[in-house]
mmCIF file of C-alpha atoms and ligand atoms in Angstrom:
data_model
loop_
_atom_site.group_PDB
_atom_site.id
_atom_site.type_symbol
_atom_site.label_atom_id
_atom_site.label_comp_id
_atom_site.label_asym_id
_atom_site.label_seq_id
_atom_site.Cartn_x
_atom_site.Cartn_y
_atom_site.Cartn_z
ATOM 1 C CA MET A 1 200.182 -109.089 -83.106
ATOM 2 C CA ARG A 2 196.706 -110.522 -82.696
ATOM 3 C CA ILE A 3 194.149 -108.492 -84.651
ATOM 4 C CA SER A 4 191.623 -108.838 -81.820
ATOM 5 C CA ASP A 5 194.086 -106.977 -79.556
ATOM 6 C CA ILE A 6 194.487 -104.161 -82.101
ATOM 7 C CA LEU A 7 190.704 -103.872 -82.408
ATOM 8 C CA LYS A 8 190.505 -103.386 -78.621
ATOM 9 C CA GLU A 9 192.828 -100.380 -78.946
ATOM 10 C CA ARG A 10 191.693 -98.518 -82.072
ATOM 11 C CA GLN A 11 189.727 -98.415 -85.296
ATOM 12 C CA THR A 12 191.681 -100.315 -87.911
ATOM 13 C CA PHE A 13 192.692 -99.857 -91.539
ATOM 14 C CA SER A 14 193.660 -102.885 -93.625
ATOM 15 C CA PHE A 15 194.084 -104.217 -97.151
ATOM 16 C CA GLU A 16 193.435 -107.479 -98.967
ATOM 17 C CA ILE A 17 195.549 -108.973 -101.715
ATOM 18 C CA PHE A 18 195.369 -112.229 -103.632
ATOM 19 C CA PRO A 19 198.268 -114.496 -104.601
ATOM 20 C CA PRO A 20 199.421 -114.343 -108.224
ATOM 21 C CA ARG A 21 197.527 -116.810 -110.360
ATOM 22 C CA GLY A 22 199.029 -119.892 -111.932
ATOM 23 C CA ASP A 23 202.678 -119.603 -112.827
ATOM 24 C CA LEU A 24 203.046 -115.872 -112.187
ATOM 25 C CA PRO A 25 206.027 -115.157 -109.952
ATOM 26 C CA ILE A 26 205.468 -114.637 -106.256
ATOM 27 C CA GLU A 27 207.571 -111.476 -106.579
ATOM 28 C CA GLN A 28 204.436 -109.790 -107.950
ATOM 29 C CA ALA A 29 202.649 -110.261 -104.606
ATOM 30 C CA ARG A 30 205.746 -109.134 -102.761
ATOM 31 C CA GLU A 31 205.815 -105.884 -104.732
ATOM 32 C CA VAL A 32 202.122 -105.244 -104.124
ATOM 33 C CA SER A 33 202.361 -105.890 -100.386
ATOM 34 C CA ARG A 34 205.546 -103.819 -100.145
ATOM 35 C CA ALA A 35 203.776 -100.888 -101.833
ATOM 36 C CA LEU A 36 200.696 -101.262 -99.632
ATOM 37 C CA SER A 37 202.805 -101.441 -96.454
ATOM 38 C CA GLU A 38 203.813 -97.782 -97.105
ATOM 39 C CA TYR A 39 200.334 -96.822 -95.905
ATOM 40 C CA ARG A 40 200.897 -98.483 -92.511
ATOM 41 C CA PRO A 41 197.911 -100.848 -92.530
ATOM 42 C CA ASP A 42 197.061 -102.719 -89.332
ATOM 43 C CA TRP A 43 197.148 -105.868 -91.417
ATOM 44 C CA ILE A 44 197.270 -107.171 -94.957
ATOM 45 C CA SER A 45 195.106 -110.197 -95.647
ATOM 46 C CA VAL A 46 195.920 -112.801 -98.294
ATOM 47 C CA THR A 47 193.151 -114.813 -99.943
ATOM 48 C CA PHE A 48 193.148 -118.592 -100.215
ATOM 49 C CA SER A 49 191.719 -120.182 -103.329
ATOM 50 C CA ALA A 50 189.286 -117.262 -103.750
ATOM 51 C CA GLY A 51 186.608 -117.478 -106.433
ATOM 52 C CA GLY A 52 187.041 -121.252 -106.511
ATOM 53 C CA SER A 53 190.413 -120.652 -108.213
ATOM 54 C CA GLY A 54 192.257 -123.372 -106.291
ATOM 55 C CA ASN A 55 194.958 -120.686 -106.043
ATOM 56 C CA SER A 56 196.234 -121.270 -102.507
ATOM 57 C CA GLY A 57 199.805 -122.486 -102.833
ATOM 58 C CA ASN A 58 201.472 -119.195 -101.985
ATOM 59 C CA THR A 59 199.117 -117.770 -99.379
ATOM 60 C CA PHE A 60 201.214 -118.689 -96.339
ATOM 61 C CA THR A 61 204.536 -117.821 -97.998
ATOM 62 C CA ILE A 62 203.200 -114.369 -98.849
ATOM 63 C CA GLY A 63 201.815 -114.044 -95.309
ATOM 64 C CA HIS A 64 205.227 -114.962 -93.928
ATOM 65 C CA ASP A 65 206.889 -112.279 -96.085
ATOM 66 C CA ILE A 66 204.375 -109.661 -94.960
ATOM 67 C CA GLU A 67 205.161 -110.432 -91.313
ATOM 68 C CA ARG A 68 208.927 -110.893 -91.549
ATOM 69 C CA GLU A 69 210.039 -108.627 -94.377
ATOM 70 C CA LEU A 70 207.566 -105.788 -93.972
ATOM 71 C CA GLY A 71 206.808 -105.942 -90.249
ATOM 72 C CA VAL A 72 203.055 -105.815 -90.961
ATOM 73 C CA ASN A 73 200.527 -108.246 -89.456
ATOM 74 C CA ALA A 74 199.373 -110.866 -91.937
ATOM 75 C CA LEU A 75 195.851 -112.268 -91.914
ATOM 76 C CA VAL A 76 195.871 -115.445 -93.982
ATOM 77 C CA HIS A 77 192.598 -116.846 -95.264
ATOM 78 C CA LEU A 78 191.903 -120.548 -94.891
ATOM 79 C CA THR A 79 188.975 -122.428 -96.428
ATOM 80 C CA CYS A 80 187.553 -125.813 -95.465
ATOM 81 C CA MET A 81 185.205 -126.821 -98.283
ATOM 82 C CA GLY A 82 186.367 -130.168 -99.634
ATOM 83 C CA ALA A 83 189.195 -130.418 -97.075
ATOM 84 C CA THR A 84 189.841 -133.266 -94.666
ATOM 85 C CA ALA A 85 190.621 -132.557 -91.018
ATOM 86 C CA ALA A 86 194.190 -133.767 -91.663
ATOM 87 C CA GLU A 87 194.617 -131.246 -94.510
ATOM 88 C CA VAL A 88 193.289 -128.434 -92.352
ATOM 89 C CA ASP A 89 195.616 -129.418 -89.499
ATOM 90 C CA SER A 90 198.560 -129.497 -91.874
ATOM 91 C CA ASN A 91 197.673 -126.009 -93.169
ATOM 92 C CA LEU A 92 197.420 -124.756 -89.602
ATOM 93 C CA GLN A 93 200.867 -126.159 -88.835
ATOM 94 C CA ALA A 94 202.214 -124.340 -91.904
ATOM 95 C CA ILE A 95 200.583 -121.097 -90.772
ATOM 96 C CA ARG A 96 202.100 -121.409 -87.312
ATOM 97 C CA ALA A 97 205.502 -122.312 -88.766
ATOM 98 C CA ALA A 98 205.311 -119.153 -90.908
ATOM 99 C CA GLY A 99 205.002 -117.094 -87.710
ATOM 100 C CA ILE A 100 201.435 -115.974 -88.494
ATOM 101 C CA GLN A 101 198.989 -115.397 -85.624
ATOM 102 C CA ASN A 102 195.824 -114.414 -87.529
ATOM 103 C CA VAL A 103 193.581 -116.604 -89.693
ATOM 104 C CA LEU A 104 190.352 -115.733 -91.506
ATOM 105 C CA ALA A 105 188.366 -118.981 -91.324
ATOM 106 C CA LEU A 106 186.030 -119.554 -94.266
ATOM 107 C CA ARG A 107 183.977 -122.269 -95.809
ATOM 108 C CA GLY A 108 185.216 -121.086 -99.191
ATOM 109 C CA ASP A 109 183.763 -120.278 -102.567
ATOM 110 C CA ARG A 110 182.094 -123.218 -104.259
ATOM 111 C CA ARG A 111 184.312 -125.010 -106.757
ATOM 112 C CA PRO A 112 182.850 -127.251 -109.434
ATOM 113 C CA GLY A 113 182.719 -130.777 -108.060
ATOM 114 C CA ALA A 114 183.859 -129.815 -104.529
ATOM 115 C CA GLN A 115 182.157 -131.970 -101.899
ATOM 116 C CA THR A 116 181.807 -131.427 -98.182
ATOM 117 C CA VAL A 117 184.290 -133.730 -96.445
ATOM 118 C CA ASP A 118 185.010 -133.092 -92.760
ATOM 119 C CA PHE A 119 183.670 -129.529 -92.496
ATOM 120 C CA SER A 120 180.224 -128.320 -93.545
ATOM 121 C CA TYR A 121 180.499 -124.687 -92.489
ATOM 122 C CA ALA A 122 183.048 -122.080 -91.504
ATOM 123 C CA ALA A 123 181.922 -122.467 -87.871
ATOM 124 C CA ASP A 124 183.266 -126.064 -87.943
ATOM 125 C CA LEU A 125 186.651 -124.776 -89.099
ATOM 126 C CA ILE A 126 186.693 -122.043 -86.440
ATOM 127 C CA ARG A 127 185.995 -124.682 -83.768
ATOM 128 C CA ARG A 128 188.801 -126.878 -85.091
ATOM 129 C CA ILE A 129 191.302 -123.997 -85.019
ATOM 130 C CA LYS A 130 190.334 -123.006 -81.495
ATOM 131 C CA GLU A 131 190.585 -126.635 -80.313
ATOM 132 C CA THR A 132 193.965 -127.339 -81.870
ATOM 133 C CA MET A 133 195.590 -123.880 -81.690
ATOM 134 C CA PRO A 134 193.821 -121.798 -79.055
ATOM 135 C CA GLU A 135 196.464 -119.086 -79.320
ATOM 136 C CA MET A 136 195.469 -118.308 -82.935
ATOM 137 C CA CYS A 137 193.355 -115.177 -83.478
ATOM 138 C CA VAL A 138 190.448 -116.168 -85.745
ATOM 139 C CA GLY A 139 188.392 -113.900 -87.961
ATOM 140 C CA ALA A 140 185.296 -114.832 -89.960
ATOM 141 C CA ALA A 141 183.281 -113.450 -92.858
ATOM 142 C CA CYS A 142 179.955 -111.657 -92.460
ATOM 143 C CA TYR A 143 177.366 -110.419 -94.933
ATOM 144 C CA PRO A 144 175.577 -107.071 -94.372
ATOM 145 C CA GLU A 145 172.866 -108.039 -96.886
ATOM 146 C CA GLY A 146 172.816 -111.735 -95.916
ATOM 147 C CA HIS A 147 174.792 -114.539 -97.567
ATOM 148 C CA VAL A 148 173.867 -115.137 -101.196
ATOM 149 C CA GLU A 149 172.978 -118.814 -100.549
ATOM 150 C CA CYS A 150 170.934 -118.070 -97.432
ATOM 151 C CA GLU A 151 167.149 -117.634 -97.512
ATOM 152 C CA SER A 152 167.091 -114.416 -95.404
ATOM 153 C CA LEU A 153 169.245 -111.877 -93.599
ATOM 154 C CA GLU A 154 167.798 -113.088 -90.296
ATOM 155 C CA LYS A 155 168.879 -116.718 -90.954
ATOM 156 C CA SER A 156 172.284 -115.421 -92.028
ATOM 157 C CA LEU A 157 172.592 -113.678 -88.648
ATOM 158 C CA GLU A 158 171.622 -116.869 -86.808
ATOM 159 C CA HIS A 159 174.449 -118.628 -88.656
ATOM 160 C CA LEU A 160 176.798 -115.756 -87.890
ATOM 161 C CA TYR A 161 176.047 -116.125 -84.188
ATOM 162 C CA LEU A 162 177.262 -119.735 -84.468
ATOM 163 C CA LYS A 163 180.639 -118.470 -85.739
ATOM 164 C CA GLN A 164 180.994 -116.252 -82.680
ATOM 165 C CA GLU A 165 180.029 -119.180 -80.443
ATOM 166 C CA ALA A 166 182.599 -121.401 -82.176
ATOM 167 C CA GLY A 167 185.272 -118.873 -81.170
ATOM 168 C CA ALA A 168 185.553 -116.193 -83.889
ATOM 169 C CA ASP A 169 187.329 -113.137 -82.476
ATOM 170 C CA PHE A 170 186.267 -110.601 -85.108
ATOM 171 C CA LEU A 171 184.376 -110.283 -88.402
ATOM 172 C CA VAL A 172 185.230 -108.808 -91.793
ATOM 173 C CA SER A 173 182.293 -107.921 -93.997
ATOM 174 C CA GLN A 174 181.691 -108.704 -97.608
ATOM 175 C CA LEU A 175 181.777 -105.647 -99.862
ATOM 176 C CA PHE A 176 178.667 -103.489 -99.956
ATOM 177 C CA PHE A 177 177.751 -100.329 -101.827
ATOM 178 C CA ASN A 178 175.148 -98.894 -99.507
ATOM 179 C CA ASN A 179 176.430 -97.873 -96.078
ATOM 180 C CA GLU A 180 172.899 -97.912 -94.679
ATOM 181 C CA ASP A 181 172.911 -101.695 -95.193
ATOM 182 C CA PHE A 182 176.022 -101.931 -93.050
ATOM 183 C CA TYR A 183 174.626 -99.702 -90.260
ATOM 184 C CA ARG A 184 171.407 -101.715 -90.173
ATOM 185 C CA PHE A 185 173.477 -104.909 -90.061
ATOM 186 C CA ARG A 186 175.506 -103.636 -87.080
ATOM 187 C CA GLU A 187 172.290 -103.000 -85.185
ATOM 188 C CA LEU A 188 170.950 -106.423 -86.091
ATOM 189 C CA CYS A 189 174.185 -108.014 -84.857
ATOM 190 C CA LEU A 190 173.499 -106.632 -81.398
ATOM 191 C CA ARG A 191 169.943 -107.944 -81.542
ATOM 192 C CA TYR A 192 171.339 -111.383 -82.417
ATOM 193 C CA ARG A 193 173.877 -111.140 -79.531
ATOM 194 C CA ILE A 194 176.859 -110.831 -81.872
ATOM 195 C CA LYS A 195 179.283 -108.693 -79.905
ATOM 196 C CA ILE A 196 182.654 -109.212 -81.595
ATOM 197 C CA PRO A 197 184.049 -106.316 -83.688
ATOM 198 C CA VAL A 198 182.760 -105.970 -87.257
ATOM 199 C CA VAL A 199 185.215 -104.553 -89.796
ATOM 200 C CA ALA A 200 183.598 -102.992 -92.894
ATOM 201 C CA GLY A 201 184.888 -104.305 -96.245
ATOM 202 C CA ILE A 202 184.916 -101.858 -99.162
ATOM 203 C CA MET A 203 185.839 -102.587 -102.764
ATOM 204 C CA PRO A 204 186.192 -99.678 -105.190
ATOM 205 C CA PHE A 205 184.566 -100.871 -108.409
ATOM 206 C CA THR A 206 186.785 -100.551 -111.455
ATOM 207 C CA SER A 207 184.370 -101.192 -114.343
ATOM 208 C CA VAL A 208 180.778 -102.007 -115.216
ATOM 209 C CA ALA A 209 181.757 -105.617 -115.931
ATOM 210 C CA GLN A 210 183.437 -106.007 -112.549
ATOM 211 C CA ILE A 211 180.533 -104.587 -110.528
ATOM 212 C CA GLN A 212 178.097 -106.834 -112.423
ATOM 213 C CA ARG A 213 180.265 -109.865 -111.627
ATOM 214 C CA MET A 214 180.413 -108.874 -107.952
ATOM 215 C CA ALA A 215 176.673 -108.375 -107.731
ATOM 216 C CA PHE A 216 176.122 -111.784 -109.265
ATOM 217 C CA THR A 217 178.695 -113.783 -107.279
ATOM 218 C CA CYS A 218 178.195 -112.282 -103.851
ATOM 219 C CA GLY A 219 174.694 -110.863 -104.073
ATOM 220 C CA ALA A 220 175.699 -107.278 -103.212
ATOM 221 C CA SER A 221 172.986 -104.892 -104.369
ATOM 222 C CA ILE A 222 173.887 -101.943 -106.570
ATOM 223 C CA PRO A 223 172.078 -98.757 -105.504
ATOM 224 C CA ALA A 224 170.674 -96.332 -108.083
ATOM 225 C CA LYS A 225 173.280 -93.703 -107.093
ATOM 226 C CA VAL A 226 176.042 -96.089 -108.272
ATOM 227 C CA VAL A 227 174.229 -96.922 -111.505
ATOM 228 C CA LYS A 228 173.831 -93.187 -112.230
ATOM 229 C CA ARG A 229 177.574 -92.625 -111.861
ATOM 230 C CA LEU A 230 178.310 -95.522 -114.175
ATOM 231 C CA VAL A 231 175.859 -94.222 -116.748
ATOM 232 C CA ALA A 232 177.565 -90.799 -116.554
ATOM 233 C CA ALA A 233 180.955 -92.484 -117.107
ATOM 234 C CA GLY A 234 179.627 -94.112 -120.294
ATOM 235 C CA ASP A 235 181.970 -96.498 -122.129
ATOM 236 C CA ASP A 236 185.113 -94.743 -120.927
ATOM 237 C CA LYS A 237 186.984 -97.356 -118.813
ATOM 238 C CA HIS A 238 189.051 -94.710 -117.017
ATOM 239 C CA ALA A 239 185.953 -92.695 -116.154
ATOM 240 C CA GLN A 240 184.296 -95.870 -114.789
ATOM 241 C CA ALA A 241 187.309 -96.613 -112.558
ATOM 242 C CA ARG A 242 187.440 -92.964 -111.433
ATOM 243 C CA ALA A 243 183.744 -93.108 -110.528
ATOM 244 C CA GLY A 244 184.395 -96.299 -108.522
ATOM 245 C CA MET A 245 187.248 -94.731 -106.590
ATOM 246 C CA GLU A 246 185.300 -91.547 -105.853
ATOM 247 C CA TYR A 247 182.333 -93.550 -104.651
ATOM 248 C CA ALA A 248 184.494 -95.770 -102.409
ATOM 249 C CA ILE A 249 186.112 -92.684 -100.872
ATOM 250 C CA GLU A 250 182.709 -91.227 -100.037
ATOM 251 C CA GLN A 251 181.760 -94.577 -98.498
ATOM 252 C CA ILE A 252 184.853 -94.870 -96.285
ATOM 253 C CA CYS A 253 184.668 -91.251 -95.094
ATOM 254 C CA ASP A 254 181.058 -91.826 -94.094
ATOM 255 C CA LEU A 255 182.017 -95.091 -92.330
ATOM 256 C CA ALA A 256 184.802 -93.243 -90.489
ATOM 257 C CA ALA A 257 182.319 -90.588 -89.360
ATOM 258 C CA ASN A 258 179.979 -93.315 -88.122
ATOM 259 C CA GLY A 259 182.482 -94.919 -85.753
ATOM 260 C CA VAL A 260 183.026 -98.309 -87.393
ATOM 261 C CA ASP A 261 185.397 -100.818 -85.751
ATOM 262 C CA GLY A 262 187.599 -100.937 -88.818
ATOM 263 C CA ILE A 263 187.800 -100.331 -92.565
ATOM 264 C CA HIS A 264 189.126 -103.112 -94.777
ATOM 265 C CA ILE A 265 189.946 -102.266 -98.391
ATOM 266 C CA TYR A 266 189.677 -104.923 -101.069
ATOM 267 C CA SER A 267 192.648 -103.436 -102.860
ATOM 268 C CA MET A 268 192.768 -106.182 -105.511
ATOM 269 C CA ASN A 269 196.540 -105.947 -105.910
ATOM 270 C CA HIS A 270 196.333 -102.258 -106.896
ATOM 271 C CA PRO A 271 198.624 -100.142 -104.682
ATOM 272 C CA GLU A 272 197.039 -96.979 -106.097
ATOM 273 C CA ILE A 273 193.791 -98.011 -104.395
ATOM 274 C CA GLY A 274 195.800 -98.219 -101.164
ATOM 275 C CA LYS A 275 197.137 -94.711 -101.649
ATOM 276 C CA ALA A 276 193.785 -93.135 -102.564
ATOM 277 C CA THR A 277 191.988 -94.685 -99.579
ATOM 278 C CA TYR A 278 194.837 -93.868 -97.181
ATOM 279 C CA ASP A 279 194.909 -90.198 -98.317
ATOM 280 C CA ALA A 280 191.137 -89.917 -97.935
ATOM 281 C CA LEU A 281 191.176 -91.395 -94.428
ATOM 282 C CA VAL A 282 193.989 -89.058 -93.363
ATOM 283 C CA GLU A 283 192.039 -86.139 -94.785
ATOM 284 C CA CYS A 284 188.895 -87.032 -92.858
ATOM 285 C CA GLY A 285 190.873 -87.565 -89.630
ATOM 286 C CA TYR A 286 190.367 -91.352 -89.313
ATOM 287 C CA LEU A 287 194.121 -91.984 -89.766
ATOM 288 C CA LYS A 288 197.068 -89.912 -88.612
ATOM 289 C CA ALA A 289 199.463 -88.800 -91.388
HETATM 290 P P1 FAD B 301 179.654 -120.208 -93.871
HETATM 291 O O1 FAD B 301 179.667 -119.334 -92.672
HETATM 292 O O2 FAD B 301 179.889 -121.659 -93.679
HETATM 293 O O3 FAD B 301 178.269 -119.980 -94.625
HETATM 294 C C1 FAD B 301 178.008 -120.614 -95.891
HETATM 295 C C2 FAD B 301 176.498 -120.739 -96.063
HETATM 296 O O4 FAD B 301 175.985 -121.713 -95.144
HETATM 297 C C3 FAD B 301 175.730 -119.453 -95.751
HETATM 298 O O5 FAD B 301 174.648 -119.362 -96.627
HETATM 299 C C4 FAD B 301 175.272 -119.642 -94.330
HETATM 300 O O6 FAD B 301 174.146 -118.851 -94.028
HETATM 301 C C5 FAD B 301 174.997 -121.133 -94.305
HETATM 302 N N1 FAD B 301 175.146 -121.756 -92.969
HETATM 303 C C6 FAD B 301 176.125 -121.516 -92.057
HETATM 304 N N2 FAD B 301 175.945 -122.288 -90.968
HETATM 305 C C7 FAD B 301 174.835 -123.033 -91.198
HETATM 306 C C8 FAD B 301 174.144 -124.031 -90.453
HETATM 307 N N3 FAD B 301 174.557 -124.429 -89.245
HETATM 308 N N4 FAD B 301 173.040 -124.601 -91.013
HETATM 309 C C9 FAD B 301 172.596 -124.235 -92.262
HETATM 310 N N5 FAD B 301 173.228 -123.288 -93.009
HETATM 311 C C10 FAD B 301 174.324 -122.706 -92.486
HETATM 312 N N6 FAD B 301 186.391 -117.457 -100.471
HETATM 313 C C11 FAD B 301 187.488 -118.182 -100.800
HETATM 314 O O7 FAD B 301 187.344 -119.250 -101.420
HETATM 315 N N7 FAD B 301 188.740 -117.760 -100.463
HETATM 316 C C12 FAD B 301 188.957 -116.600 -99.772
HETATM 317 O O8 FAD B 301 190.101 -116.235 -99.490
HETATM 318 C C13 FAD B 301 187.831 -115.808 -99.397
HETATM 319 N N8 FAD B 301 187.952 -114.676 -98.652
HETATM 320 C C14 FAD B 301 186.842 -114.022 -98.222
HETATM 321 C C15 FAD B 301 186.976 -112.916 -97.364
HETATM 322 C C16 FAD B 301 185.853 -112.234 -96.903
HETATM 323 C C17 FAD B 301 186.030 -111.049 -95.963
HETATM 324 C C18 FAD B 301 184.545 -112.646 -97.308
HETATM 325 C C19 FAD B 301 183.324 -111.893 -96.838
HETATM 326 C C20 FAD B 301 184.411 -113.750 -98.140
HETATM 327 C C21 FAD B 301 185.535 -114.453 -98.599
HETATM 328 N N9 FAD B 301 185.413 -115.581 -99.398
HETATM 329 C C22 FAD B 301 186.539 -116.301 -99.772
HETATM 330 C C23 FAD B 301 184.103 -116.007 -99.887
HETATM 331 C C24 FAD B 301 183.441 -117.038 -98.950
HETATM 332 O O9 FAD B 301 184.193 -118.220 -98.943
HETATM 333 C C25 FAD B 301 182.041 -117.290 -99.511
HETATM 334 O O10 FAD B 301 181.210 -116.179 -99.243
HETATM 335 C C26 FAD B 301 181.370 -118.573 -99.076
HETATM 336 O O11 FAD B 301 180.240 -118.763 -99.913
HETATM 337 C C27 FAD B 301 180.888 -118.588 -97.643
HETATM 338 O O12 FAD B 301 181.921 -118.590 -96.741
HETATM 339 P P2 FAD B 301 181.649 -118.471 -95.160
HETATM 340 O O13 FAD B 301 182.955 -118.671 -94.513
HETATM 341 O O14 FAD B 301 180.909 -117.234 -94.830
HETATM 342 O O15 FAD B 301 180.713 -119.756 -94.967
#
């Protein structure tokens, strides 16, 4: 089913996974998606070469399995940095052949040495998809605090408007730790005439090292209330992960209470994150048991 059609009907709940790295067996991703499907997500998204990893070989195969074996909608990511139009077209053919109707169109994380070839920005990729496969439902990324490479939040919103104009059907946000940033962003979207649904992306932090990496790579700010919880957890890795999960649950319950279009969980191949977030959203009435 097209995700844009689901978003017209209800608030959504979804997960993100990434393909196993290097030579790890694809069965690992199958197990993770099978476990996550127990929580009846509206879709499971599969990253493509995330973090500049070049790890994209299995994305469409995993997406195909999610659709066919699990009966869950797959949202496959597709990046365009360094790609030729012919490569993009060939990937789109593979996506269609895999029976997938939803693509998250991205420029992609910067990889050392990657040059712009036929596409400068995600909006160019969105346009290409809509020209060659108008039936495809296309999502795009958005940044509640502005994109890390962009000079201001306002400029970031101008660029986001171009994605909508190129044909994006919905948006999924980058992770954020302060819900107020997301609410302010939603209001700004309306001011910038961005009317497509905006799904909130939440990543439970698992350790001090991970949250530092996230803050550095994607520019997400870490509020004092998060730092205080990490300080209280001290060097205990389990306590840090517990603090991250508790904080994420507070975030998603607040988002649910504030009528967001959807909640997307960066589950990072951890089914237990799927279970904890599902239970919390049932408890607060966002999802039905
Ligand atoms: P764009 O929209 O092209 O923006 C890139 C930069 O260019 C921004 O600073 C923007 O403000 C600027 N810009 C846009 N248009 C213009 C213009 N016309 N003129 C001047 N400047 C402009 N990365 C991966 O590699 N693989 C993944 O699977 C993946 N999944 C992701 C999923 C989500 C939900 C999110 C939020 C991000 C994901 N990323 C992934 C990371 C993403 O690729 C990076 O954030 C990347 O730096 C930007 O991608 P984009 O599609 O938003 O690019």
